[in-house]
PDB file of C-alpha atoms in Angstrom:
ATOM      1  CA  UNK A 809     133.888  78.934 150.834  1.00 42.00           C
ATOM      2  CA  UNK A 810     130.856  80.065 152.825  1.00 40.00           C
ATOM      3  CA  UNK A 811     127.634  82.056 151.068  1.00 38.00           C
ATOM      4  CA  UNK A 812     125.777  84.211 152.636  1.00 39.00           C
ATOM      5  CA  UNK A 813     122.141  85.133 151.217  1.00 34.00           C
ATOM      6  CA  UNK A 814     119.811  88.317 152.207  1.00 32.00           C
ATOM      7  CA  UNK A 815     116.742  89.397 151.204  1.00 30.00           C
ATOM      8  CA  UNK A 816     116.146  92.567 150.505  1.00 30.00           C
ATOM      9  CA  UNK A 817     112.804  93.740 149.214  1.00 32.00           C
ATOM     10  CA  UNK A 818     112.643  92.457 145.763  1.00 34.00           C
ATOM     11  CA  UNK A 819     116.043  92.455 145.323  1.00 36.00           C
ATOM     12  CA  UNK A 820     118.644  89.644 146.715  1.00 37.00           C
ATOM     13  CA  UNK A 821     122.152  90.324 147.958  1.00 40.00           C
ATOM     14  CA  UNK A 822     124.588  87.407 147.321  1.00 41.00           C
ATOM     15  CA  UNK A 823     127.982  87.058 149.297  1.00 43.00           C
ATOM     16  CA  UNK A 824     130.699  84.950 148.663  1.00 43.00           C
ATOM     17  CA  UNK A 825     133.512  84.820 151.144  1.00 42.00           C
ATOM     18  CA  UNK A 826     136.676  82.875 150.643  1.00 43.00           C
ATOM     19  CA  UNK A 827     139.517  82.291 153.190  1.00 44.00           C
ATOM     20  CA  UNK A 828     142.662  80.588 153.370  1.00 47.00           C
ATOM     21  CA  UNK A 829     146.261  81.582 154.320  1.00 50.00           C
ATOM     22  CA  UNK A 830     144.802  85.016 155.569  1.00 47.00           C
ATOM     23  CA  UNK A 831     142.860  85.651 152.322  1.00 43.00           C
ATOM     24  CA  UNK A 832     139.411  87.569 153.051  1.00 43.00           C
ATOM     25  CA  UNK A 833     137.549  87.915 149.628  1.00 40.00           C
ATOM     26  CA  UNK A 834     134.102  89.231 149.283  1.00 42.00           C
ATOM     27  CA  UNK A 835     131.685  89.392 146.177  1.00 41.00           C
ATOM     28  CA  UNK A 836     128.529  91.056 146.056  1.00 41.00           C
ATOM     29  CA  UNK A 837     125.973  91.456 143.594  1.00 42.00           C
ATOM     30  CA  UNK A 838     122.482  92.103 142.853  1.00 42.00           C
ATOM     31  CA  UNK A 839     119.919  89.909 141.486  1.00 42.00           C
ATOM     32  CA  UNK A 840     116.438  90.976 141.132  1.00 41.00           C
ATOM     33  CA  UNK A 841     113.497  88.134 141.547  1.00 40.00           C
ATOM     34  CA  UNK A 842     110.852  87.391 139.083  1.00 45.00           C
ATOM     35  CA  UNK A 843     109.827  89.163 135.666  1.00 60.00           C
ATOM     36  CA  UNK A 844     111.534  91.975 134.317  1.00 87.00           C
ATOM     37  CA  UNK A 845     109.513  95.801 135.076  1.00 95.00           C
ATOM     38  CA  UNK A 846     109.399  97.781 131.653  1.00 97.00           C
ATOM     39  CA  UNK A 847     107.875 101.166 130.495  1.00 98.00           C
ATOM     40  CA  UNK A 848     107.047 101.482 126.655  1.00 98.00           C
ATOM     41  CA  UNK A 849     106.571 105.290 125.441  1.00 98.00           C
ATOM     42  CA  UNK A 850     104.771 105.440 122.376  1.00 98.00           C
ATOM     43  CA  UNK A 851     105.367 108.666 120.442  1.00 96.00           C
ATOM     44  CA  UNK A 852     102.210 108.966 118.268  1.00 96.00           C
ATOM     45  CA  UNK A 853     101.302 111.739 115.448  1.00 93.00           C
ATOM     46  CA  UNK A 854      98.842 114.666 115.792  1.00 82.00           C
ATOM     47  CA  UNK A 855      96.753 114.103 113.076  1.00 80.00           C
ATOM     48  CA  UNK A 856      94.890 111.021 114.395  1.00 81.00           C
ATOM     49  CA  UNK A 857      94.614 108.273 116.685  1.00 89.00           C
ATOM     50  CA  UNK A 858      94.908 105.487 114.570  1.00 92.00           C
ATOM     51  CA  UNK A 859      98.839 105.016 115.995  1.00 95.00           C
ATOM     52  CA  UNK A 860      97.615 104.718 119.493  1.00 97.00           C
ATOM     53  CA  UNK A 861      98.033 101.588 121.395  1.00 97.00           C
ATOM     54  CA  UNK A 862      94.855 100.211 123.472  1.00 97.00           C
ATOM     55  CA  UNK A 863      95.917  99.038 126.631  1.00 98.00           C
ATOM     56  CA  UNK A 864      95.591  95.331 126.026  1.00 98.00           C
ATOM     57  CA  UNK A 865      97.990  95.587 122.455  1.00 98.00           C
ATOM     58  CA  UNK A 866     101.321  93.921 122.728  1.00 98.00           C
ATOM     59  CA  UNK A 867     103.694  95.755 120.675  1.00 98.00           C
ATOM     60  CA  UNK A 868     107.467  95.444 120.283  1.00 98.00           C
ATOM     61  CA  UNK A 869     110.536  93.818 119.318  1.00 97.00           C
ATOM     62  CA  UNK A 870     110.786  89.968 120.155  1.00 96.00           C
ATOM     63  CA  UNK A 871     111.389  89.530 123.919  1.00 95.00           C
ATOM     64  CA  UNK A 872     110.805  93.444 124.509  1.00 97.00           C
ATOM     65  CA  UNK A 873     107.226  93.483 123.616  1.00 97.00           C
ATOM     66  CA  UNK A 874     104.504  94.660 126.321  1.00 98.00           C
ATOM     67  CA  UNK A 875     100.988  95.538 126.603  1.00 98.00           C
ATOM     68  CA  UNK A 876      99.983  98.894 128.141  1.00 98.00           C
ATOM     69  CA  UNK A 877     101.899 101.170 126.286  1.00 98.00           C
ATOM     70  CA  UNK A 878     101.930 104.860 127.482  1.00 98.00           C
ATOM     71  CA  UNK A 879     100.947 107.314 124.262  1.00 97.00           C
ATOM     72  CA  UNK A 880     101.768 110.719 123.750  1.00 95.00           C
ATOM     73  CA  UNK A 881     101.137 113.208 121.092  1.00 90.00           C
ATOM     74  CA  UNK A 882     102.144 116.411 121.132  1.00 91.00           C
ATOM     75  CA  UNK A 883     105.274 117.909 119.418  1.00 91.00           C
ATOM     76  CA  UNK A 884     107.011 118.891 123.234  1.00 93.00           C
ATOM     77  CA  UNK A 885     105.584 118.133 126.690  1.00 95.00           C
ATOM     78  CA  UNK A 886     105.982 116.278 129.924  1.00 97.00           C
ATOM     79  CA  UNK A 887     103.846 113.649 131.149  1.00 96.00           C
ATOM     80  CA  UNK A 888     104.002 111.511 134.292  1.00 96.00           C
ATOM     81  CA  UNK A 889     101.439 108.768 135.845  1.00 95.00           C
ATOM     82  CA  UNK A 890     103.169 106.559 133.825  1.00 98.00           C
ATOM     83  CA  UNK A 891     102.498 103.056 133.638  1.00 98.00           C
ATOM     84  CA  UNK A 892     104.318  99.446 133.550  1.00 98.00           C
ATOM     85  CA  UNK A 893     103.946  96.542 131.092  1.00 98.00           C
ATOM     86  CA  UNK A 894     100.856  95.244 133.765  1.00 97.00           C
ATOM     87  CA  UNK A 895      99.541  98.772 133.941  1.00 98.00           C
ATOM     88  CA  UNK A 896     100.532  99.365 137.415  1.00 97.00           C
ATOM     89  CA  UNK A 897     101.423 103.378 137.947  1.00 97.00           C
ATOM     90  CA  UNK A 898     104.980 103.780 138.134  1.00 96.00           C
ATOM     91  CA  UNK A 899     104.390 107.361 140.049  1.00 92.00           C
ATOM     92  CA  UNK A 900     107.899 108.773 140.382  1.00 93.00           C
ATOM     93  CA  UNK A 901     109.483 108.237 136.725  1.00 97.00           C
ATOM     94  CA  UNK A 902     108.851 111.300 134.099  1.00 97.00           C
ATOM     95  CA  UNK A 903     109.234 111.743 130.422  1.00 98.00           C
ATOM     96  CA  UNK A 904     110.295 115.024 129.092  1.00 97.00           C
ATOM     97  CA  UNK A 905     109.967 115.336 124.669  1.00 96.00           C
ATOM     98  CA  UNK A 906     111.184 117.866 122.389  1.00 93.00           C
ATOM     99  CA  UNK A 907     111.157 118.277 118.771  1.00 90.00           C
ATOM    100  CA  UNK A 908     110.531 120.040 115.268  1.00 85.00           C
ATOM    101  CA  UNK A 909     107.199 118.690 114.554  1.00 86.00           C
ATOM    102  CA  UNK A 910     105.467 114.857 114.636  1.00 91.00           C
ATOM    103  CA  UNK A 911     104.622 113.080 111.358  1.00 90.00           C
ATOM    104  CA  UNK A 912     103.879 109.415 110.234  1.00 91.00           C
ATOM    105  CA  UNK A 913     105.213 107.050 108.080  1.00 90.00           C
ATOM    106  CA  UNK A 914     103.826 105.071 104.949  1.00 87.00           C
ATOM    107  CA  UNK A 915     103.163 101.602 107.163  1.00 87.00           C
ATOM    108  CA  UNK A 916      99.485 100.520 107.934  1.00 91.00           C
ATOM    109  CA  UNK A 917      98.028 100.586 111.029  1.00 94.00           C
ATOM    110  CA  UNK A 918      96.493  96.709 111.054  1.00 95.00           C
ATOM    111  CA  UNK A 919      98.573  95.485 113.927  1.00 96.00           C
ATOM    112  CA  UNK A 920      99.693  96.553 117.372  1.00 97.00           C
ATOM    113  CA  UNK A 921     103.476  96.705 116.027  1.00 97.00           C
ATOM    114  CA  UNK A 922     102.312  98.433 112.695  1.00 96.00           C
ATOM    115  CA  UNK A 923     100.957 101.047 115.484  1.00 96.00           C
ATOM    116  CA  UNK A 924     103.860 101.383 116.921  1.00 97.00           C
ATOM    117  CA  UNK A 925     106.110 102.081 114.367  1.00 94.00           C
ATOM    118  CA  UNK A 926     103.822 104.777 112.662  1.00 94.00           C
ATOM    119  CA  UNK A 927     103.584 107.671 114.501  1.00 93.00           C
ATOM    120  CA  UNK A 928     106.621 109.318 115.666  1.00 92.00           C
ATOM    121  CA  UNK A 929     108.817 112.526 117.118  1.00 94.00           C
ATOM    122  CA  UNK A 930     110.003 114.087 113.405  1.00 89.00           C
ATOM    123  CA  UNK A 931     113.491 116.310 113.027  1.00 81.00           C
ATOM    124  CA  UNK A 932     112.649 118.530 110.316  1.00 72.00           C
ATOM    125  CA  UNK A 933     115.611 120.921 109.730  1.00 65.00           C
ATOM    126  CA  UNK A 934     119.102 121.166 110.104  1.00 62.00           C
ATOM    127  CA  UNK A 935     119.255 123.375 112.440  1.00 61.00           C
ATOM    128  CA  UNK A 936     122.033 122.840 115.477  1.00 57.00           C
ATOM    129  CA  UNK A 937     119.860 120.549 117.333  1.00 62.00           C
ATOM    130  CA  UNK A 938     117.633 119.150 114.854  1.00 65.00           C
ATOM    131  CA  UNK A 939     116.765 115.529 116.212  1.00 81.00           C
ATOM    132  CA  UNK A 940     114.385 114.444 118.881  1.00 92.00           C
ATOM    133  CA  UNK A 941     114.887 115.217 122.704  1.00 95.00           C
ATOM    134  CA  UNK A 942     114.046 112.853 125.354  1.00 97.00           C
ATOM    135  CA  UNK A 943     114.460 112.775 128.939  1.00 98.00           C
ATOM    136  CA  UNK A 944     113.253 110.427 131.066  1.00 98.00           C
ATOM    137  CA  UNK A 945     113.642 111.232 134.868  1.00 98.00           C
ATOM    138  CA  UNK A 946     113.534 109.032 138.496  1.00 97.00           C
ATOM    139  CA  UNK A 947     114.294 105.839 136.515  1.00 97.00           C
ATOM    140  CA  UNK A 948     112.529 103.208 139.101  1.00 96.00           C
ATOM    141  CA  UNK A 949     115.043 100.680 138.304  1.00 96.00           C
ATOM    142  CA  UNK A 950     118.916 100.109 139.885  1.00 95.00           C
ATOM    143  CA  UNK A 951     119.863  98.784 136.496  1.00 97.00           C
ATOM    144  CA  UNK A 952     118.056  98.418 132.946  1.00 97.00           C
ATOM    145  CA  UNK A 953     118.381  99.040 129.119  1.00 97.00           C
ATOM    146  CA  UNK A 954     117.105 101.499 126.626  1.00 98.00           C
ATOM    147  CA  UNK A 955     115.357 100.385 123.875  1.00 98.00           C
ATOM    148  CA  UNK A 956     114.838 102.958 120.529  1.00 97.00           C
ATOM    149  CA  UNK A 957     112.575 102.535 117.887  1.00 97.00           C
ATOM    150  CA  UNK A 958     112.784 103.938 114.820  1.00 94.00           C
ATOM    151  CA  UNK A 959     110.494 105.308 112.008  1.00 90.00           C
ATOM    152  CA  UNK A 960     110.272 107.270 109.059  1.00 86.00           C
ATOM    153  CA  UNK A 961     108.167 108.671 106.062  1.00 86.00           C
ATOM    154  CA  UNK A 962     111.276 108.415 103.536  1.00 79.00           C
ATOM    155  CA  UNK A 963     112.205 104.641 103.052  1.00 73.00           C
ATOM    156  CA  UNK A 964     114.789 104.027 100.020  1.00 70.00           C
ATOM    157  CA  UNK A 965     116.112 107.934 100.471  1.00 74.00           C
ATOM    158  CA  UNK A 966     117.746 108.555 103.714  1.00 79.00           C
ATOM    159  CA  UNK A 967     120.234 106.772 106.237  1.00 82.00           C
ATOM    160  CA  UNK A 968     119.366 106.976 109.635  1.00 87.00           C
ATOM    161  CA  UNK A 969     120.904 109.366 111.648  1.00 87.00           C
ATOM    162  CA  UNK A 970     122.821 109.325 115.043  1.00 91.00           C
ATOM    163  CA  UNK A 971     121.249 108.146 117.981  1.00 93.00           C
ATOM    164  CA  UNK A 972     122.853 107.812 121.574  1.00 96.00           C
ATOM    165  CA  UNK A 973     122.150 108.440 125.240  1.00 98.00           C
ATOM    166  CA  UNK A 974     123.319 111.373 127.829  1.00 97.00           C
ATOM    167  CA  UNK A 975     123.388 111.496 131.263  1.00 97.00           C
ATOM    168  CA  UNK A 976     121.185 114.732 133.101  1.00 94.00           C
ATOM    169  CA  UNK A 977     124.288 117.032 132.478  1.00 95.00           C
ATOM    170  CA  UNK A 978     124.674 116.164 128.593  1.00 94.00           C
ATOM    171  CA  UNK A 979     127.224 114.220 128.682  1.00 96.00           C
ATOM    172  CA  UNK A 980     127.719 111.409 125.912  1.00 97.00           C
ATOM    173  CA  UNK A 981     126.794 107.783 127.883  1.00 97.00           C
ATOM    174  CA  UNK A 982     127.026 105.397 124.825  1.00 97.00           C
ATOM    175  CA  UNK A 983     128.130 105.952 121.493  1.00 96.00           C
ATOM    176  CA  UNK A 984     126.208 107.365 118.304  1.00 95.00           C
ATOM    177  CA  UNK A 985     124.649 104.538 116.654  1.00 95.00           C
ATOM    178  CA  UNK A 986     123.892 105.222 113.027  1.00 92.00           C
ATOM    179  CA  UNK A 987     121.835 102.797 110.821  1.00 90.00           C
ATOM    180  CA  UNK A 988     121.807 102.288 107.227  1.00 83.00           C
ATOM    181  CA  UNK A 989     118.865 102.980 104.299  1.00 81.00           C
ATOM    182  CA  UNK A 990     115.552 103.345 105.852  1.00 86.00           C
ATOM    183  CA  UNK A 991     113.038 100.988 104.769  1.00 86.00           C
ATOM    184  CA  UNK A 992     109.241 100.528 105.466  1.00 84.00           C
ATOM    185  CA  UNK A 993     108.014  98.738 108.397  1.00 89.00           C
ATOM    186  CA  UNK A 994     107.159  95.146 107.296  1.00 87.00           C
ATOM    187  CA  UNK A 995     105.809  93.355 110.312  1.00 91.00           C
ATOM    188  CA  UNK A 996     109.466  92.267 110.999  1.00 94.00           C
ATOM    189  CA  UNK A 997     111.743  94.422 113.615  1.00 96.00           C
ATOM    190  CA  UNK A 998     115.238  94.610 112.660  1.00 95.00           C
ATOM    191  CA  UNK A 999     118.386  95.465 115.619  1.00 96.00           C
ATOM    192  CA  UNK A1000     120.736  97.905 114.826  1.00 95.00           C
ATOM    193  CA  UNK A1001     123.691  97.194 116.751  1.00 96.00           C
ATOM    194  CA  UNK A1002     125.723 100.015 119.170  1.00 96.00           C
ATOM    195  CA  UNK A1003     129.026  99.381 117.542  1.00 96.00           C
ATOM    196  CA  UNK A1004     127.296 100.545 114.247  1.00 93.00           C
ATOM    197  CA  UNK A1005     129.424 103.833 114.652  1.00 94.00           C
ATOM    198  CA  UNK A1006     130.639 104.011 111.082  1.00 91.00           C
ATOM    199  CA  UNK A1007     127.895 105.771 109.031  1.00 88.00           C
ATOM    200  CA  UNK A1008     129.550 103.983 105.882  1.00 87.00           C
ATOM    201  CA  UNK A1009     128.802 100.854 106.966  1.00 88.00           C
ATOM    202  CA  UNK A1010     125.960 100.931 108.463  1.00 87.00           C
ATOM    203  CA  UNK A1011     123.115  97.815 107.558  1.00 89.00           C
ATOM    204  CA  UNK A1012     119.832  99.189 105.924  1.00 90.00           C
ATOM    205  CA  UNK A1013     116.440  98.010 107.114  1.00 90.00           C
ATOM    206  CA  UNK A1014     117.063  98.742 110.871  1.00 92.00           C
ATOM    207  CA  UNK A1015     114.622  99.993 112.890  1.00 94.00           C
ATOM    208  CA  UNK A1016     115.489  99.679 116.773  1.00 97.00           C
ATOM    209  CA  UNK A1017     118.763  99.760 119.071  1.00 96.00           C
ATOM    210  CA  UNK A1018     119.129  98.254 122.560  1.00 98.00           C
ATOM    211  CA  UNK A1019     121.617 100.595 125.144  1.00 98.00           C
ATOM    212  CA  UNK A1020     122.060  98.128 127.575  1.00 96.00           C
ATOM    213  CA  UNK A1021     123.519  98.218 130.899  1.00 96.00           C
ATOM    214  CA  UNK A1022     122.348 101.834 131.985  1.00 97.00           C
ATOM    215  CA  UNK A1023     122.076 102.274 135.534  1.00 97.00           C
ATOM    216  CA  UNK A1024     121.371 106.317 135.728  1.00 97.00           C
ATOM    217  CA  UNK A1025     118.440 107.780 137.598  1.00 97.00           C
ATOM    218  CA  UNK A1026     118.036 110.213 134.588  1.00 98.00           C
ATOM    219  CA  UNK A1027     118.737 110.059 131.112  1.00 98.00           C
ATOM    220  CA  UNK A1028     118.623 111.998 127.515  1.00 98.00           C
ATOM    221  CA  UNK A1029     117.645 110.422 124.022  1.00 97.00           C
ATOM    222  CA  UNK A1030     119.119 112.618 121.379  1.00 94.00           C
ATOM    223  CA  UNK A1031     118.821 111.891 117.694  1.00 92.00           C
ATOM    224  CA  UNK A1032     120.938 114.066 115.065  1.00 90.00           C
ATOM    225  CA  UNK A1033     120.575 114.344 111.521  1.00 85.00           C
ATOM    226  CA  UNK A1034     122.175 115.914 108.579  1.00 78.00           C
ATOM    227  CA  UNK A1035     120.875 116.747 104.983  1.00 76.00           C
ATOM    228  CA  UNK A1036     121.493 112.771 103.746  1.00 78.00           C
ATOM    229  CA  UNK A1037     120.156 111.340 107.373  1.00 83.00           C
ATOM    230  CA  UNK A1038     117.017 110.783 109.013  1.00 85.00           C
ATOM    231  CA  UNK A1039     116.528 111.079 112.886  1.00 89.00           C
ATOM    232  CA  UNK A1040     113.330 110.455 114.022  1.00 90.00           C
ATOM    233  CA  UNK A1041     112.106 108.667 117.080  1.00 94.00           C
ATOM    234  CA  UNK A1042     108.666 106.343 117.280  1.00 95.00           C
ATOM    235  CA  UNK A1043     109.090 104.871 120.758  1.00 97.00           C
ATOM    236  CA  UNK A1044     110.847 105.046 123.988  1.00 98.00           C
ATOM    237  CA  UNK A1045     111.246 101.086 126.295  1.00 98.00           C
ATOM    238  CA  UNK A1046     112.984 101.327 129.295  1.00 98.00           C
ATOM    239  CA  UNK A1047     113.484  97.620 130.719  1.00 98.00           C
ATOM    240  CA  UNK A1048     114.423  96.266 133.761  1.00 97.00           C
ATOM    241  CA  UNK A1049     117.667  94.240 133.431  1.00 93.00           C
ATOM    242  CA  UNK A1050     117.910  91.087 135.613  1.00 80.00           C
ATOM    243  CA  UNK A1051     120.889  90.081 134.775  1.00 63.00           C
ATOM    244  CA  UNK A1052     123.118  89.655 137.498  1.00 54.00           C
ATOM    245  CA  UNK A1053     126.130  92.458 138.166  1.00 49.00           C
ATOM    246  CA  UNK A1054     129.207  92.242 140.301  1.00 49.00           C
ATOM    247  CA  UNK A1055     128.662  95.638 142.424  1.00 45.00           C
ATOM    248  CA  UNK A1056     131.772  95.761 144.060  1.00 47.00           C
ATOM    249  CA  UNK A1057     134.867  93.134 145.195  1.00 49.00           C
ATOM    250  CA  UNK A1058     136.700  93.669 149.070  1.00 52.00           C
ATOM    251  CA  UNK A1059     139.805  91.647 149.160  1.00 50.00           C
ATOM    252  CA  UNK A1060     142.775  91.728 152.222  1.00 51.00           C
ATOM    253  CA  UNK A1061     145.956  90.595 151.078  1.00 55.00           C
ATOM    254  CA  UNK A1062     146.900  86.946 152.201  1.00 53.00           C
ATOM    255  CA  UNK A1063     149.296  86.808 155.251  1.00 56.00           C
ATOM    256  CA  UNK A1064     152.032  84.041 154.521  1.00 55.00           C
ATOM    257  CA  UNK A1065     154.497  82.969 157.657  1.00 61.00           C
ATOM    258  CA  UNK A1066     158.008  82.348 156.159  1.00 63.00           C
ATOM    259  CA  UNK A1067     158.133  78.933 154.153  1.00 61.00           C
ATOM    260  CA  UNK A1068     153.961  78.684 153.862  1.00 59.00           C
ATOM    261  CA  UNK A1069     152.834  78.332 150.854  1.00 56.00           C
ATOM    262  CA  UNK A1070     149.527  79.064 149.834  1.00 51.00           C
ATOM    263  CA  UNK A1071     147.455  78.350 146.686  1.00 56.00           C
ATOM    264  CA  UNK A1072     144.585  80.718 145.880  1.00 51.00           C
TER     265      UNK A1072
END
């Protein structure tokens, strides 16, 4: 077996060839060198400042968190200059919001992650599309994962709604995640995990859900809700994955004369 390794730009292209008894077999795949690239959104409320991240807090969920968080407070915009976890512009990616109205929960606002969590995109009706609308465009990276945080004013009274991804088009990428009772943030983050499907069963106390594995150059974050659920969105991570993926396989069949064998 002979390996073949290129270079190319930050990225590294790994091939694997094989042969024996005719047998051509080629895997490539990408890995990405050094730290992980990430973009935190922080959806904050209108009636203050006190949810705002400075550029030097480190907010988020275990291995996710970051400094330079990018905050934004109005009920529907755009907003690009965007910038990365080291506050370098990321010029090309966009974020598109939507929704009813912003509010805040009951959580202090003593700590970067208290921040975080307090401000947030509100669904405030029942309306056809009553949940929080996100769409982040020109996704920098080849592939990453989506990282939802979740916040409320109602702990001990609603479920949390659905939450799931779509590509540009609207179509349904992952499934609708639902989480169980909402409770106050208390310092400690909490996954919800994406085969939590079943409303029923859902676990109270979460408050975030990783999509992993997305590799779109746009993307939607849609929240539903119905009269017993809660949708509402406090913050948006998108995050570099550098976890190595099998892109594609080439293979020839193997060419065998009449009583070869051949082991493979």
């Amino acid at each position: 077996m002979s390996t073949l390794r290129r270079t190319l730009g930050r990225r590294t292209r790994i091939l694997l060839a094989a042969g024996g008894c005719g047998l051509a077999f080629i895997v490539s795949g990408l890995v990405r060198a050094g730290a992980e690239d990430r973009i935190g959104i922080n959806f904050t409320d209108l009636a203050g400042d006190a949810d705002h991240l400075a550029d030097s807090e480190v907010a988020g969920a275990g291995a996710y968190a970051q400094a330079h968080w990018n905050n934004v407070d109005q009920t529907s915009g755009s907003r690009t200059g965007l910038v990365n976890q080291d506050g370098n512009a990321v010029p090309a990616v966009s974020v598109t919001w939507d929704c009813a109205n912003t509010w805040r929960s009951t959580t202090a606002t003593d700590t970067p992650d208290q921040k975080l969590l307090k401000g947030y995109l509100d669904d405030t009706s029942n309306d056809p599309d009553p949940g929080p609308h996100v769409t982040v465009q020109q996704v920098p990276y080849s592939l990453y994962d989506v990282v939802l945080y979740l916040s409320s004013d109602t702990p001990n009274s609603f479920d949390h709604g659905a939450y799931f991804l779509a590509d540009a088009d609207g179509l349904d990428v992952t499934p609708r995640v639902f989480g169980g009772d909402i409770r106050t943030f208390q310092g400690t983050y909490q996954q919800i995990p994406t085969d939590s499907t079943n409303p029923a069963l859902a676990d109270p106390g979460g408050n975030y859900i990783v999509f992993e594995g997305l590799a779109l150059e746009s993307f939607q974050v849609i929240g539903e809700r119905t009269p017993v659920t809660r949708a509402s969105l406090a913050a948006v991570q998108i995050v570099e994955s550098l976890l190595p993926r099998i892109s594609w396989i080439e293979a020839d069949p193997p060419t065998i004369d009449p009583g070869e064998t051949c082991r493979i």
